[in-house]
């Protein structure tokens, strides 16, 4: 049994980054950037007004001012603003020459003779200055960053329309177990529905991976062997669920070894999910995840995600929230770190949810987070800080 942090390190170190490709920036959400992106422009590109109002000289704001023109956004001013004058200007329009401040339309009274007067005590400057946000040539996003909606807005702003990103892994999923039937089928006595495979496919799809489902393998050497050969011919990473623990018919590790895989680890000091296997053969990666759906869900979060991100060019820094616990917690054994489903209360505390163990998949449905009870810790008090991951 190895510690989680060792398993994480072994997983990340085993992963070799994929090649890169150029795609359309509108399809880049969730992909990982493979080069630094520079701005081709100052942002803003010119001094512009932040409000609808009247552009004038600050020294003039307490005098009545003559309105000399109206400047819509997208149009250049035709006249320079002189002493005693102002130009009506719309949000986003380029500032006219001679003006160094904009009085908001809300702070102005219109007078006869096309004049205006300030009605408030003072005014802010209300100008967004050229290059105050980004200078031409600045790096706007670094290599190895996962792309979010706000990054796509930046790509649009600087005209970076063909981002270079890492290629996506193809992830296969195989369920194992003679007790399993597919969801459309009504289970007979001693059978259960296969939920795990669909959960894992969805978890991989959330990371933008391409997925392939290979069905349910029986707990026999022949069935596993056939499916292993087929899955690895088509995928970069294959996730097996079930058949990796100590039962007489847990044959996945044996059959992976027979197919040339090195088993990097097969038991980790984490609850749930001790019998989690990770292996590699050439440029193919395999996880053998426990059959219980909460265990496989959590091990995907803790380890599979780290592998997939690394293949996609991003080292998951394992960023987590640290929040106070809403009530006391205790457990008898502490030889493994434990992850427990929870919700975040309106006070910003973590509340453990009603949870009966690793088969209790419904507990994850009404949870928002999982939180950690560290290895060696038997008791936590209300208010103690715990590591939290959103799920
Ligand atoms: P195993 O890891 O094969 O010993 O399975 C552990 C438990 O998880 C058993 O109760 C299995 O019936 C259950 N299980 C295994 N595979 C799945 C699956 N694909 N979906 C739901 N439950 C499963
Ligand atoms: Mg099984």
mmCIF file of C-alpha atoms and ligand atoms in Angstrom:
data_model
loop_
_atom_site.group_PDB
_atom_site.id
_atom_site.type_symbol
_atom_site.label_atom_id
_atom_site.label_comp_id
_atom_site.label_asym_id
_atom_site.label_seq_id
_atom_site.Cartn_x
_atom_site.Cartn_y
_atom_site.Cartn_z
ATOM 1 C CA UNK A 1 0.000 0.000 0.000
ATOM 2 C CA UNK A 2 1.509 3.373 -0.987
ATOM 3 C CA UNK A 3 0.551 6.894 0.101
ATOM 4 C CA UNK A 4 -1.674 9.004 -2.133
ATOM 5 C CA UNK A 5 1.032 11.572 -2.726
ATOM 6 C CA UNK A 6 3.421 8.851 -3.909
ATOM 7 C CA UNK A 7 0.742 7.396 -6.202
ATOM 8 C CA UNK A 8 0.084 10.863 -7.615
ATOM 9 C CA UNK A 9 3.790 11.422 -8.280
ATOM 10 C CA UNK A 10 4.195 8.021 -9.963
ATOM 11 C CA UNK A 11 1.139 8.715 -12.121
ATOM 12 C CA UNK A 12 2.269 12.160 -13.239
ATOM 13 C CA UNK A 13 5.848 11.013 -13.842
ATOM 14 C CA UNK A 14 4.657 8.122 -16.019
ATOM 15 C CA UNK A 15 2.607 10.414 -18.271
ATOM 16 C CA UNK A 16 4.142 11.746 -21.479
ATOM 17 C CA UNK A 17 2.577 14.870 -22.956
ATOM 18 C CA UNK A 18 0.644 14.471 -26.180
ATOM 19 C CA UNK A 19 1.408 16.234 -29.450
ATOM 20 C CA UNK A 20 -0.192 19.547 -30.323
ATOM 21 C CA UNK A 21 -2.672 20.799 -32.918
ATOM 22 C CA UNK A 22 -4.249 24.110 -33.985
ATOM 23 C CA UNK A 23 -8.002 24.426 -33.554
ATOM 24 C CA UNK A 24 -10.613 27.171 -33.835
ATOM 25 C CA UNK A 25 -10.616 29.392 -30.751
ATOM 26 C CA UNK A 26 -14.377 28.975 -30.364
ATOM 27 C CA UNK A 27 -13.826 25.252 -29.767
ATOM 28 C CA UNK A 28 -10.983 25.691 -27.274
ATOM 29 C CA UNK A 29 -12.968 25.491 -24.045
ATOM 30 C CA UNK A 30 -11.349 22.984 -21.667
ATOM 31 C CA UNK A 31 -8.358 22.366 -23.947
ATOM 32 C CA UNK A 32 -4.821 23.032 -22.692
ATOM 33 C CA UNK A 33 -2.787 25.776 -24.334
ATOM 34 C CA UNK A 34 0.529 24.631 -25.838
ATOM 35 C CA UNK A 35 2.250 28.016 -26.360
ATOM 36 C CA UNK A 36 2.391 31.454 -24.722
ATOM 37 C CA UNK A 37 -0.085 33.892 -26.274
ATOM 38 C CA UNK A 38 1.011 37.509 -26.885
ATOM 39 C CA UNK A 39 -1.266 40.473 -27.374
ATOM 40 C CA UNK A 40 -1.113 42.055 -30.845
ATOM 41 C CA UNK A 41 -2.622 45.264 -29.515
ATOM 42 C CA UNK A 42 -2.809 47.675 -26.587
ATOM 43 C CA UNK A 43 -5.943 47.172 -24.503
ATOM 44 C CA UNK A 44 -7.764 49.472 -24.604
ATOM 45 C CA UNK A 45 -6.343 50.429 -28.017
ATOM 46 C CA UNK A 46 -7.161 54.150 -27.441
ATOM 47 C CA UNK A 47 -8.323 56.401 -24.594
ATOM 48 C CA UNK A 48 -12.068 55.813 -24.369
ATOM 49 C CA UNK A 49 -14.931 56.936 -22.223
ATOM 50 C CA UNK A 50 -16.190 54.517 -19.565
ATOM 51 C CA UNK A 51 -19.627 56.182 -19.364
ATOM 52 C CA UNK A 52 -22.270 57.955 -21.431
ATOM 53 C CA UNK A 53 -21.681 61.652 -20.763
ATOM 54 C CA UNK A 54 -19.933 64.877 -21.761
ATOM 55 C CA UNK A 55 -16.212 65.016 -22.537
ATOM 56 C CA UNK A 56 -14.643 68.262 -21.390
ATOM 57 C CA UNK A 57 -11.632 69.865 -19.687
ATOM 58 C CA UNK A 58 -11.535 69.114 -15.945
ATOM 59 C CA UNK A 59 -10.730 72.776 -15.160
ATOM 60 C CA UNK A 60 -14.088 73.685 -16.761
ATOM 61 C CA UNK A 61 -16.434 71.320 -14.916
ATOM 62 C CA UNK A 62 -18.060 73.998 -12.737
ATOM 63 C CA UNK A 63 -18.881 76.277 -15.715
ATOM 64 C CA UNK A 64 -21.824 75.974 -18.090
ATOM 65 C CA UNK A 65 -20.501 74.185 -21.191
ATOM 66 C CA UNK A 66 -21.515 74.416 -24.850
ATOM 67 C CA UNK A 67 -22.134 71.012 -26.518
ATOM 68 C CA UNK A 68 -20.262 71.071 -29.865
ATOM 69 C CA UNK A 69 -20.955 67.563 -31.232
ATOM 70 C CA UNK A 70 -22.162 64.017 -30.417
ATOM 71 C CA UNK A 71 -19.662 61.139 -30.645
ATOM 72 C CA UNK A 72 -21.198 57.642 -30.965
ATOM 73 C CA UNK A 73 -19.065 54.538 -30.112
ATOM 74 C CA UNK A 74 -17.082 53.516 -33.181
ATOM 75 C CA UNK A 75 -16.874 57.083 -34.609
ATOM 76 C CA UNK A 76 -13.999 59.534 -34.339
ATOM 77 C CA UNK A 77 -14.584 63.034 -32.980
ATOM 78 C CA UNK A 78 -14.596 65.699 -35.660
ATOM 79 C CA UNK A 79 -13.798 68.582 -33.330
ATOM 80 C CA UNK A 80 -11.295 69.210 -30.556
ATOM 81 C CA UNK A 81 -12.818 70.318 -27.257
ATOM 82 C CA UNK A 82 -11.815 73.863 -26.307
ATOM 83 C CA UNK A 83 -12.240 75.830 -23.102
ATOM 84 C CA UNK A 84 -15.937 76.295 -22.253
ATOM 85 C CA UNK A 85 -16.961 73.454 -24.573
ATOM 86 C CA UNK A 86 -17.851 69.768 -24.331
ATOM 87 C CA UNK A 87 -18.810 66.886 -26.668
ATOM 88 C CA UNK A 88 -21.634 64.488 -25.880
ATOM 89 C CA UNK A 89 -20.030 61.016 -25.938
ATOM 90 C CA UNK A 90 -21.267 57.394 -25.713
ATOM 91 C CA UNK A 91 -19.652 54.597 -23.668
ATOM 92 C CA UNK A 92 -16.718 53.083 -25.561
ATOM 93 C CA UNK A 93 -16.194 56.019 -27.924
ATOM 94 C CA UNK A 94 -12.687 57.403 -28.446
ATOM 95 C CA UNK A 95 -11.988 60.549 -26.439
ATOM 96 C CA UNK A 96 -11.903 63.794 -28.467
ATOM 97 C CA UNK A 97 -8.747 65.858 -28.454
ATOM 98 C CA UNK A 98 -8.586 68.500 -25.754
ATOM 99 C CA UNK A 99 -10.812 66.638 -23.241
ATOM 100 C CA UNK A 100 -9.404 65.005 -20.105
ATOM 101 C CA UNK A 101 -12.572 63.980 -18.282
ATOM 102 C CA UNK A 102 -16.164 62.828 -18.877
ATOM 103 C CA UNK A 103 -19.109 63.991 -16.792
ATOM 104 C CA UNK A 104 -21.734 61.247 -16.521
ATOM 105 C CA UNK A 105 -25.047 62.004 -18.170
ATOM 106 C CA UNK A 106 -26.720 61.323 -14.784
ATOM 107 C CA UNK A 107 -24.770 64.255 -13.230
ATOM 108 C CA UNK A 108 -25.798 66.831 -15.802
ATOM 109 C CA UNK A 109 -28.674 69.252 -16.315
ATOM 110 C CA UNK A 110 -29.446 70.317 -19.892
ATOM 111 C CA UNK A 111 -29.833 74.067 -20.335
ATOM 112 C CA UNK A 112 -31.250 76.226 -23.118
ATOM 113 C CA UNK A 113 -28.860 77.179 -25.942
ATOM 114 C CA UNK A 114 -27.383 73.647 -26.228
ATOM 115 C CA UNK A 115 -25.528 73.974 -22.932
ATOM 116 C CA UNK A 116 -25.108 71.701 -19.908
ATOM 117 C CA UNK A 117 -24.287 72.188 -16.219
ATOM 118 C CA UNK A 118 -22.799 69.799 -13.612
ATOM 119 C CA UNK A 119 -25.383 69.016 -10.890
ATOM 120 C CA UNK A 120 -23.156 66.994 -8.528
ATOM 121 C CA UNK A 121 -20.303 68.212 -6.311
ATOM 122 C CA UNK A 122 -17.560 66.696 -8.450
ATOM 123 C CA UNK A 123 -16.945 64.075 -11.124
ATOM 124 C CA UNK A 124 -14.621 61.105 -11.543
ATOM 125 C CA UNK A 125 -12.442 61.153 -14.670
ATOM 126 C CA UNK A 126 -14.388 58.247 -16.282
ATOM 127 C CA UNK A 127 -11.748 57.444 -18.909
ATOM 128 C CA UNK A 128 -10.245 54.007 -19.706
ATOM 129 C CA UNK A 129 -6.696 54.859 -20.803
ATOM 130 C CA UNK A 130 -4.881 53.307 -23.767
ATOM 131 C CA UNK A 131 -2.904 50.172 -22.745
ATOM 132 C CA UNK A 132 -3.882 50.381 -19.071
ATOM 133 C CA UNK A 133 -5.092 46.731 -19.119
ATOM 134 C CA UNK A 134 -2.645 45.051 -21.518
ATOM 135 C CA UNK A 135 0.310 46.368 -23.505
ATOM 136 C CA UNK A 136 1.019 45.201 -27.052
ATOM 137 C CA UNK A 137 3.436 42.234 -26.810
ATOM 138 C CA UNK A 138 2.408 41.269 -23.251
ATOM 139 C CA UNK A 139 1.796 37.585 -22.541
ATOM 140 C CA UNK A 140 -1.943 37.249 -21.999
ATOM 141 C CA UNK A 141 -1.994 33.510 -21.296
ATOM 142 C CA UNK A 142 0.794 31.057 -20.523
ATOM 143 C CA UNK A 143 1.477 27.663 -22.050
ATOM 144 C CA UNK A 144 -0.053 24.718 -20.136
ATOM 145 C CA UNK A 145 -3.127 26.638 -18.989
ATOM 146 C CA UNK A 146 -6.542 24.984 -19.327
ATOM 147 C CA UNK A 147 -8.693 27.326 -21.409
ATOM 148 C CA UNK A 148 -11.770 28.904 -19.746
ATOM 149 C CA UNK A 149 -14.518 31.164 -21.148
ATOM 150 C CA UNK A 150 -12.720 34.332 -20.014
ATOM 151 C CA UNK A 151 -9.571 33.155 -21.846
ATOM 152 C CA UNK A 152 -11.583 32.712 -25.028
ATOM 153 C CA UNK A 153 -12.672 36.358 -24.637
ATOM 154 C CA UNK A 154 -8.990 37.329 -24.459
ATOM 155 C CA UNK A 155 -8.216 35.250 -27.573
ATOM 156 C CA UNK A 156 -10.985 37.108 -29.377
ATOM 157 C CA UNK A 157 -9.680 40.493 -28.160
ATOM 158 C CA UNK A 158 -6.159 39.915 -29.467
ATOM 159 C CA UNK A 159 -7.174 38.065 -32.649
ATOM 160 C CA UNK A 160 -5.655 34.728 -31.558
ATOM 161 C CA UNK A 161 -8.149 32.681 -33.513
ATOM 162 C CA UNK A 162 -6.193 29.432 -34.021
ATOM 163 C CA UNK A 163 -4.884 28.415 -30.597
ATOM 164 C CA UNK A 164 -2.197 25.738 -30.376
ATOM 165 C CA UNK A 165 -3.433 23.090 -27.921
ATOM 166 C CA UNK A 166 -2.448 19.585 -26.844
ATOM 167 C CA UNK A 167 -4.257 16.711 -28.523
ATOM 168 C CA UNK A 168 -6.862 14.855 -26.491
ATOM 169 C CA UNK A 169 -6.469 11.351 -25.100
ATOM 170 C CA UNK A 170 -8.906 8.663 -26.204
ATOM 171 C CA UNK A 171 -10.230 7.062 -23.032
ATOM 172 C CA UNK A 172 -11.813 3.618 -23.058
ATOM 173 C CA UNK A 173 -14.018 2.233 -20.309
ATOM 174 C CA UNK A 174 -14.568 -1.445 -19.506
ATOM 175 C CA UNK A 175 -16.839 -2.777 -16.778
ATOM 176 C CA UNK A 176 -16.087 -6.179 -15.319
ATOM 177 C CA UNK A 177 -18.334 -8.461 -13.328
ATOM 178 C CA UNK A 178 -20.693 -11.390 -13.976
ATOM 179 C CA UNK A 179 -23.320 -9.699 -11.753
ATOM 180 C CA UNK A 180 -23.708 -6.680 -14.070
ATOM 181 C CA UNK A 181 -26.450 -5.929 -16.567
ATOM 182 C CA UNK A 182 -26.805 -2.804 -18.701
ATOM 183 C CA UNK A 183 -29.158 -0.048 -17.491
ATOM 184 C CA UNK A 184 -31.920 -0.792 -20.005
ATOM 185 C CA UNK A 185 -32.260 -4.264 -18.554
ATOM 186 C CA UNK A 186 -34.206 -5.198 -15.404
ATOM 187 C CA UNK A 187 -31.716 -6.968 -13.075
ATOM 188 C CA UNK A 188 -32.686 -10.474 -12.034
ATOM 189 C CA UNK A 189 -31.897 -11.997 -8.667
ATOM 190 C CA UNK A 190 -28.227 -11.392 -7.708
ATOM 191 C CA UNK A 191 -27.676 -8.969 -10.584
ATOM 192 C CA UNK A 192 -27.155 -5.190 -10.460
ATOM 193 C CA UNK A 193 -27.110 -2.496 -13.101
ATOM 194 C CA UNK A 194 -23.800 -1.252 -14.455
ATOM 195 C CA UNK A 195 -23.586 2.353 -13.249
ATOM 196 C CA UNK A 196 -19.841 2.746 -13.047
ATOM 197 C CA UNK A 197 -19.032 2.678 -16.716
ATOM 198 C CA UNK A 198 -21.403 5.542 -17.482
ATOM 199 C CA UNK A 199 -20.111 7.573 -14.562
ATOM 200 C CA UNK A 200 -16.504 7.163 -15.738
ATOM 201 C CA UNK A 201 -17.367 7.996 -19.353
ATOM 202 C CA UNK A 202 -19.065 11.172 -18.148
ATOM 203 C CA UNK A 203 -16.140 12.101 -15.877
ATOM 204 C CA UNK A 204 -13.726 11.719 -18.817
ATOM 205 C CA UNK A 205 -16.053 13.698 -21.094
ATOM 206 C CA UNK A 206 -16.070 16.578 -18.593
ATOM 207 C CA UNK A 207 -12.314 16.825 -19.216
ATOM 208 C CA UNK A 208 -13.035 16.921 -22.982
ATOM 209 C CA UNK A 209 -11.451 13.505 -23.600
ATOM 210 C CA UNK A 210 -12.761 11.376 -26.414
ATOM 211 C CA UNK A 211 -14.403 8.281 -24.931
ATOM 212 C CA UNK A 212 -15.176 4.740 -26.069
ATOM 213 C CA UNK A 213 -17.201 2.171 -24.208
ATOM 214 C CA UNK A 214 -16.329 -1.517 -24.512
ATOM 215 C CA UNK A 215 -19.156 -3.115 -22.537
ATOM 216 C CA UNK A 216 -19.091 -5.590 -19.673
ATOM 217 C CA UNK A 217 -16.343 -8.201 -19.474
ATOM 218 C CA UNK A 218 -17.144 -11.429 -17.651
ATOM 219 C CA UNK A 219 -14.882 -12.398 -14.751
ATOM 220 C CA UNK A 220 -13.052 -14.906 -16.951
ATOM 221 C CA UNK A 221 -9.549 -14.793 -18.391
ATOM 222 C CA UNK A 222 -10.804 -15.199 -21.941
ATOM 223 C CA UNK A 223 -13.399 -12.441 -21.747
ATOM 224 C CA UNK A 224 -10.926 -10.013 -20.152
ATOM 225 C CA UNK A 225 -8.157 -10.892 -22.594
ATOM 226 C CA UNK A 226 -10.365 -10.207 -25.624
ATOM 227 C CA UNK A 227 -11.579 -6.892 -24.301
ATOM 228 C CA UNK A 228 -8.088 -5.755 -23.190
ATOM 229 C CA UNK A 229 -6.718 -6.356 -26.699
ATOM 230 C CA UNK A 230 -9.619 -4.581 -28.375
ATOM 231 C CA UNK A 231 -9.648 -1.588 -25.992
ATOM 232 C CA UNK A 232 -5.915 -0.889 -26.179
ATOM 233 C CA UNK A 233 -5.917 -1.137 -29.950
ATOM 234 C CA UNK A 234 -8.301 1.833 -30.000
ATOM 235 C CA UNK A 235 -7.455 3.915 -26.902
ATOM 236 C CA UNK A 236 -4.592 5.707 -25.157
ATOM 237 C CA UNK A 237 -5.978 5.152 -21.664
ATOM 238 C CA UNK A 238 -8.336 2.401 -20.537
ATOM 239 C CA UNK A 239 -10.280 2.486 -17.271
ATOM 240 C CA UNK A 240 -11.361 -0.898 -15.931
ATOM 241 C CA UNK A 241 -13.841 -1.004 -13.108
ATOM 242 C CA UNK A 242 -14.180 -3.993 -10.827
ATOM 243 C CA UNK A 243 -12.089 -7.120 -10.663
ATOM 244 C CA UNK A 244 -9.021 -5.559 -9.056
ATOM 245 C CA UNK A 245 -9.353 -6.544 -5.395
ATOM 246 C CA UNK A 246 -8.792 -9.802 -3.504
ATOM 247 C CA UNK A 247 -11.701 -11.955 -4.731
ATOM 248 C CA UNK A 248 -11.170 -15.308 -6.453
ATOM 249 C CA UNK A 249 -12.421 -13.825 -9.722
ATOM 250 C CA UNK A 250 -10.555 -10.510 -9.599
ATOM 251 C CA UNK A 251 -8.475 -11.266 -12.665
ATOM 252 C CA UNK A 252 -7.808 -7.829 -14.140
ATOM 253 C CA UNK A 253 -4.221 -7.411 -12.784
ATOM 254 C CA UNK A 254 -3.198 -10.888 -13.998
ATOM 255 C CA UNK A 255 -4.610 -10.342 -17.477
ATOM 256 C CA UNK A 256 -3.024 -6.877 -17.795
ATOM 257 C CA UNK A 257 0.380 -8.359 -16.923
ATOM 258 C CA UNK A 258 -0.135 -11.105 -19.514
ATOM 259 C CA UNK A 259 -0.756 -8.364 -22.048
ATOM 260 C CA UNK A 260 2.583 -6.718 -21.291
ATOM 261 C CA UNK A 261 1.611 -4.055 -18.755
ATOM 262 C CA UNK A 262 3.915 -3.009 -15.927
ATOM 263 C CA UNK A 263 1.883 -2.482 -12.785
ATOM 264 C CA UNK A 264 3.158 0.781 -11.235
ATOM 265 C CA UNK A 265 0.998 0.437 -8.102
ATOM 266 C CA UNK A 266 -2.026 -1.598 -7.111
ATOM 267 C CA UNK A 267 -2.915 -0.551 -3.592
ATOM 268 C CA UNK A 268 -3.117 2.962 -2.142
ATOM 269 C CA UNK A 269 -3.654 4.256 1.394
ATOM 270 C CA UNK A 270 -6.909 5.976 0.503
ATOM 271 C CA UNK A 271 -10.465 5.207 1.581
ATOM 272 C CA UNK A 272 -12.491 4.513 -0.460
ATOM 273 C CA UNK A 273 -10.421 3.004 -3.229
ATOM 274 C CA UNK A 274 -7.566 0.995 -1.719
ATOM 275 C CA UNK A 275 -7.434 -1.518 -4.605
ATOM 276 C CA UNK A 276 -6.637 1.049 -7.270
ATOM 277 C CA UNK A 277 -4.238 -0.141 -9.942
ATOM 278 C CA UNK A 278 -2.184 1.937 -12.340
ATOM 279 C CA UNK A 279 -0.089 0.458 -15.138
ATOM 280 C CA UNK A 280 1.730 1.378 -18.306
ATOM 281 C CA UNK A 281 2.787 -0.446 -21.471
ATOM 282 C CA UNK A 282 4.675 1.604 -24.088
ATOM 283 C CA UNK A 283 2.475 4.690 -24.607
ATOM 284 C CA UNK A 284 -0.695 3.080 -23.216
ATOM 285 C CA UNK A 285 -1.970 3.671 -19.689
ATOM 286 C CA UNK A 286 -4.382 1.669 -17.589
ATOM 287 C CA UNK A 287 -6.307 2.154 -14.385
ATOM 288 C CA UNK A 288 -8.020 -0.707 -12.602
ATOM 289 C CA UNK A 289 -10.577 1.031 -10.439
ATOM 290 C CA UNK A 290 -12.605 -0.599 -7.687
ATOM 291 C CA UNK A 291 -16.088 -1.795 -8.643
ATOM 292 C CA UNK A 292 -17.877 0.225 -6.019
ATOM 293 C CA UNK A 293 -19.085 3.395 -7.719
ATOM 294 C CA UNK A 294 -18.091 5.883 -4.981
ATOM 295 C CA UNK A 295 -14.575 4.447 -4.926
ATOM 296 C CA UNK A 296 -14.162 4.647 -8.671
ATOM 297 C CA UNK A 297 -15.619 8.171 -8.753
ATOM 298 C CA UNK A 298 -13.190 9.401 -6.093
ATOM 299 C CA UNK A 299 -10.158 7.662 -7.602
ATOM 300 C CA UNK A 300 -10.995 9.252 -10.930
ATOM 301 C CA UNK A 301 -10.980 12.625 -9.177
ATOM 302 C CA UNK A 302 -7.737 11.936 -7.281
ATOM 303 C CA UNK A 303 -5.623 10.019 -9.801
ATOM 304 C CA UNK A 304 -7.155 9.489 -13.256
ATOM 305 C CA UNK A 305 -7.750 13.212 -13.667
ATOM 306 C CA UNK A 306 -4.095 13.899 -12.864
ATOM 307 C CA UNK A 307 -2.983 11.461 -15.576
ATOM 308 C CA UNK A 308 -5.388 12.795 -18.212
ATOM 309 C CA UNK A 309 -4.487 16.415 -17.468
ATOM 310 C CA UNK A 310 -0.780 15.633 -17.733
ATOM 311 C CA UNK A 311 -1.278 13.877 -21.087
ATOM 312 C CA UNK A 312 -3.204 16.978 -22.161
ATOM 313 C CA UNK A 313 -0.220 19.158 -21.195
ATOM 314 C CA UNK A 314 -1.334 20.431 -17.794
ATOM 315 C CA UNK A 315 0.093 19.486 -14.434
ATOM 316 C CA UNK A 316 -2.874 19.427 -12.062
ATOM 317 C CA UNK A 317 -1.612 21.389 -9.062
ATOM 318 C CA UNK A 318 -4.251 19.634 -7.000
ATOM 319 C CA UNK A 319 -5.732 22.995 -6.077
ATOM 320 C CA UNK A 320 -8.286 22.665 -3.367
ATOM 321 C CA UNK A 321 -10.387 24.757 -1.064
ATOM 322 C CA UNK A 322 -9.635 24.734 2.638
ATOM 323 C CA UNK A 323 -12.814 25.141 4.688
ATOM 324 C CA UNK A 324 -13.934 24.651 8.318
ATOM 325 C CA UNK A 325 -15.883 21.551 9.270
ATOM 326 C CA UNK A 326 -19.462 22.128 10.492
ATOM 327 C CA UNK A 327 -19.381 19.463 13.217
ATOM 328 C CA UNK A 328 -17.169 17.013 15.116
ATOM 329 C CA UNK A 329 -16.074 13.895 13.247
ATOM 330 C CA UNK A 330 -14.448 10.686 14.471
ATOM 331 C CA UNK A 331 -13.361 7.329 13.047
ATOM 332 C CA UNK A 332 -11.819 4.190 14.549
ATOM 333 C CA UNK A 333 -9.027 3.407 12.082
ATOM 334 C CA UNK A 334 -6.752 5.971 10.505
ATOM 335 C CA UNK A 335 -4.242 3.954 8.465
ATOM 336 C CA UNK A 336 -5.598 5.527 5.262
ATOM 337 C CA UNK A 337 -6.583 9.070 4.325
ATOM 338 C CA UNK A 338 -10.331 9.184 3.895
ATOM 339 C CA UNK A 339 -12.472 11.205 1.487
ATOM 340 C CA UNK A 340 -16.051 11.880 2.540
ATOM 341 C CA UNK A 341 -18.915 13.453 0.561
ATOM 342 C CA UNK A 342 -20.241 16.741 1.888
ATOM 343 C CA UNK A 343 -22.159 19.933 1.216
ATOM 344 C CA UNK A 344 -21.147 23.542 1.828
ATOM 345 C CA UNK A 345 -23.462 25.241 4.306
ATOM 346 C CA UNK A 346 -24.684 28.839 4.019
ATOM 347 C CA UNK A 347 -21.982 29.692 6.622
ATOM 348 C CA UNK A 348 -19.284 28.399 4.301
ATOM 349 C CA UNK A 349 -18.611 25.280 6.388
ATOM 350 C CA UNK A 350 -18.325 21.693 5.143
ATOM 351 C CA UNK A 351 -21.054 19.394 6.372
ATOM 352 C CA UNK A 352 -20.582 15.623 5.931
ATOM 353 C CA UNK A 353 -23.570 14.111 4.128
ATOM 354 C CA UNK A 354 -25.396 10.953 5.156
ATOM 355 C CA UNK A 355 -23.018 8.385 3.681
ATOM 356 C CA UNK A 356 -22.970 4.624 4.189
ATOM 357 C CA UNK A 357 -19.785 3.731 2.340
ATOM 358 C CA UNK A 358 -18.371 3.123 -1.078
ATOM 359 C CA UNK A 359 -21.455 1.481 -2.616
ATOM 360 C CA UNK A 360 -23.642 4.456 -1.641
ATOM 361 C CA UNK A 361 -23.610 6.240 -4.991
ATOM 362 C CA UNK A 362 -26.697 8.298 -4.144
ATOM 363 C CA UNK A 363 -24.647 10.153 -1.491
ATOM 364 C CA UNK A 364 -22.612 11.739 -4.304
ATOM 365 C CA UNK A 365 -25.778 12.963 -6.013
ATOM 366 C CA UNK A 366 -26.746 15.151 -3.098
ATOM 367 C CA UNK A 367 -23.164 16.252 -2.323
ATOM 368 C CA UNK A 368 -21.242 19.207 -3.715
ATOM 369 C CA UNK A 369 -17.779 18.340 -2.444
ATOM 370 C CA UNK A 370 -15.572 15.622 -1.055
ATOM 371 C CA UNK A 371 -13.324 16.470 1.895
ATOM 372 C CA UNK A 372 -10.284 14.777 3.383
ATOM 373 C CA UNK A 373 -9.637 13.270 6.793
ATOM 374 C CA UNK A 374 -5.834 12.919 6.735
ATOM 375 C CA UNK A 375 -4.006 9.679 7.357
ATOM 376 C CA UNK A 376 -3.292 9.226 11.093
ATOM 377 C CA UNK A 377 -6.185 11.496 12.124
ATOM 378 C CA UNK A 378 -9.007 9.826 14.102
ATOM 379 C CA UNK A 379 -10.860 12.928 15.233
ATOM 380 C CA UNK A 380 -11.718 16.312 13.847
ATOM 381 C CA UNK A 381 -13.492 19.097 15.751
ATOM 382 C CA UNK A 382 -16.074 21.558 14.493
ATOM 383 C CA UNK A 383 -14.153 24.440 12.931
ATOM 384 C CA UNK A 384 -11.068 22.370 12.037
ATOM 385 C CA UNK A 385 -9.898 23.152 8.512
ATOM 386 C CA UNK A 386 -10.177 20.377 5.911
ATOM 387 C CA UNK A 387 -9.098 20.000 2.270
ATOM 388 C CA UNK A 388 -12.091 20.157 -0.038
ATOM 389 C CA UNK A 389 -12.591 19.306 -3.712
ATOM 390 C CA UNK A 390 -15.658 20.306 -5.643
ATOM 391 C CA UNK A 391 -17.387 17.474 -7.465
HETATM 392 P P1 LIG B 1 -15.340 -5.603 -7.363
HETATM 393 O O1 LIG B 1 -14.379 -4.463 -7.316
HETATM 394 O O2 LIG B 1 -15.424 -6.255 -8.687
HETATM 395 O O3 LIG B 1 -15.044 -6.579 -6.246
HETATM 396 O O4 LIG B 1 -16.772 -4.993 -7.063
HETATM 397 C C1 LIG B 1 -17.040 -4.335 -5.839
HETATM 398 C C2 LIG B 1 -18.503 -4.005 -5.743
HETATM 399 O O5 LIG B 1 -18.870 -3.071 -6.740
HETATM 400 C C3 LIG B 1 -19.434 -5.193 -5.929
HETATM 401 O O6 LIG B 1 -20.521 -5.057 -5.024
HETATM 402 C C4 LIG B 1 -19.889 -5.052 -7.357
HETATM 403 O O7 LIG B 1 -21.131 -5.663 -7.576
HETATM 404 C C5 LIG B 1 -19.970 -3.559 -7.520
HETATM 405 N N1 LIG B 1 -19.738 -3.182 -8.916
HETATM 406 C C6 LIG B 1 -18.762 -3.679 -9.699
HETATM 407 N N2 LIG B 1 -18.812 -3.137 -10.924
HETATM 408 C C7 LIG B 1 -19.845 -2.269 -10.919
HETATM 409 C C8 LIG B 1 -20.422 -1.428 -11.902
HETATM 410 N N3 LIG B 1 -19.902 -1.353 -13.132
HETATM 411 N N4 LIG B 1 -21.489 -0.673 -11.567
HETATM 412 C C9 LIG B 1 -22.010 -0.765 -10.314
HETATM 413 N N5 LIG B 1 -21.503 -1.537 -9.351
HETATM 414 C C10 LIG B 1 -20.445 -2.302 -9.635
HETATM 415 MG MG1 LIG B 2 -16.219 -7.902 -9.574
#
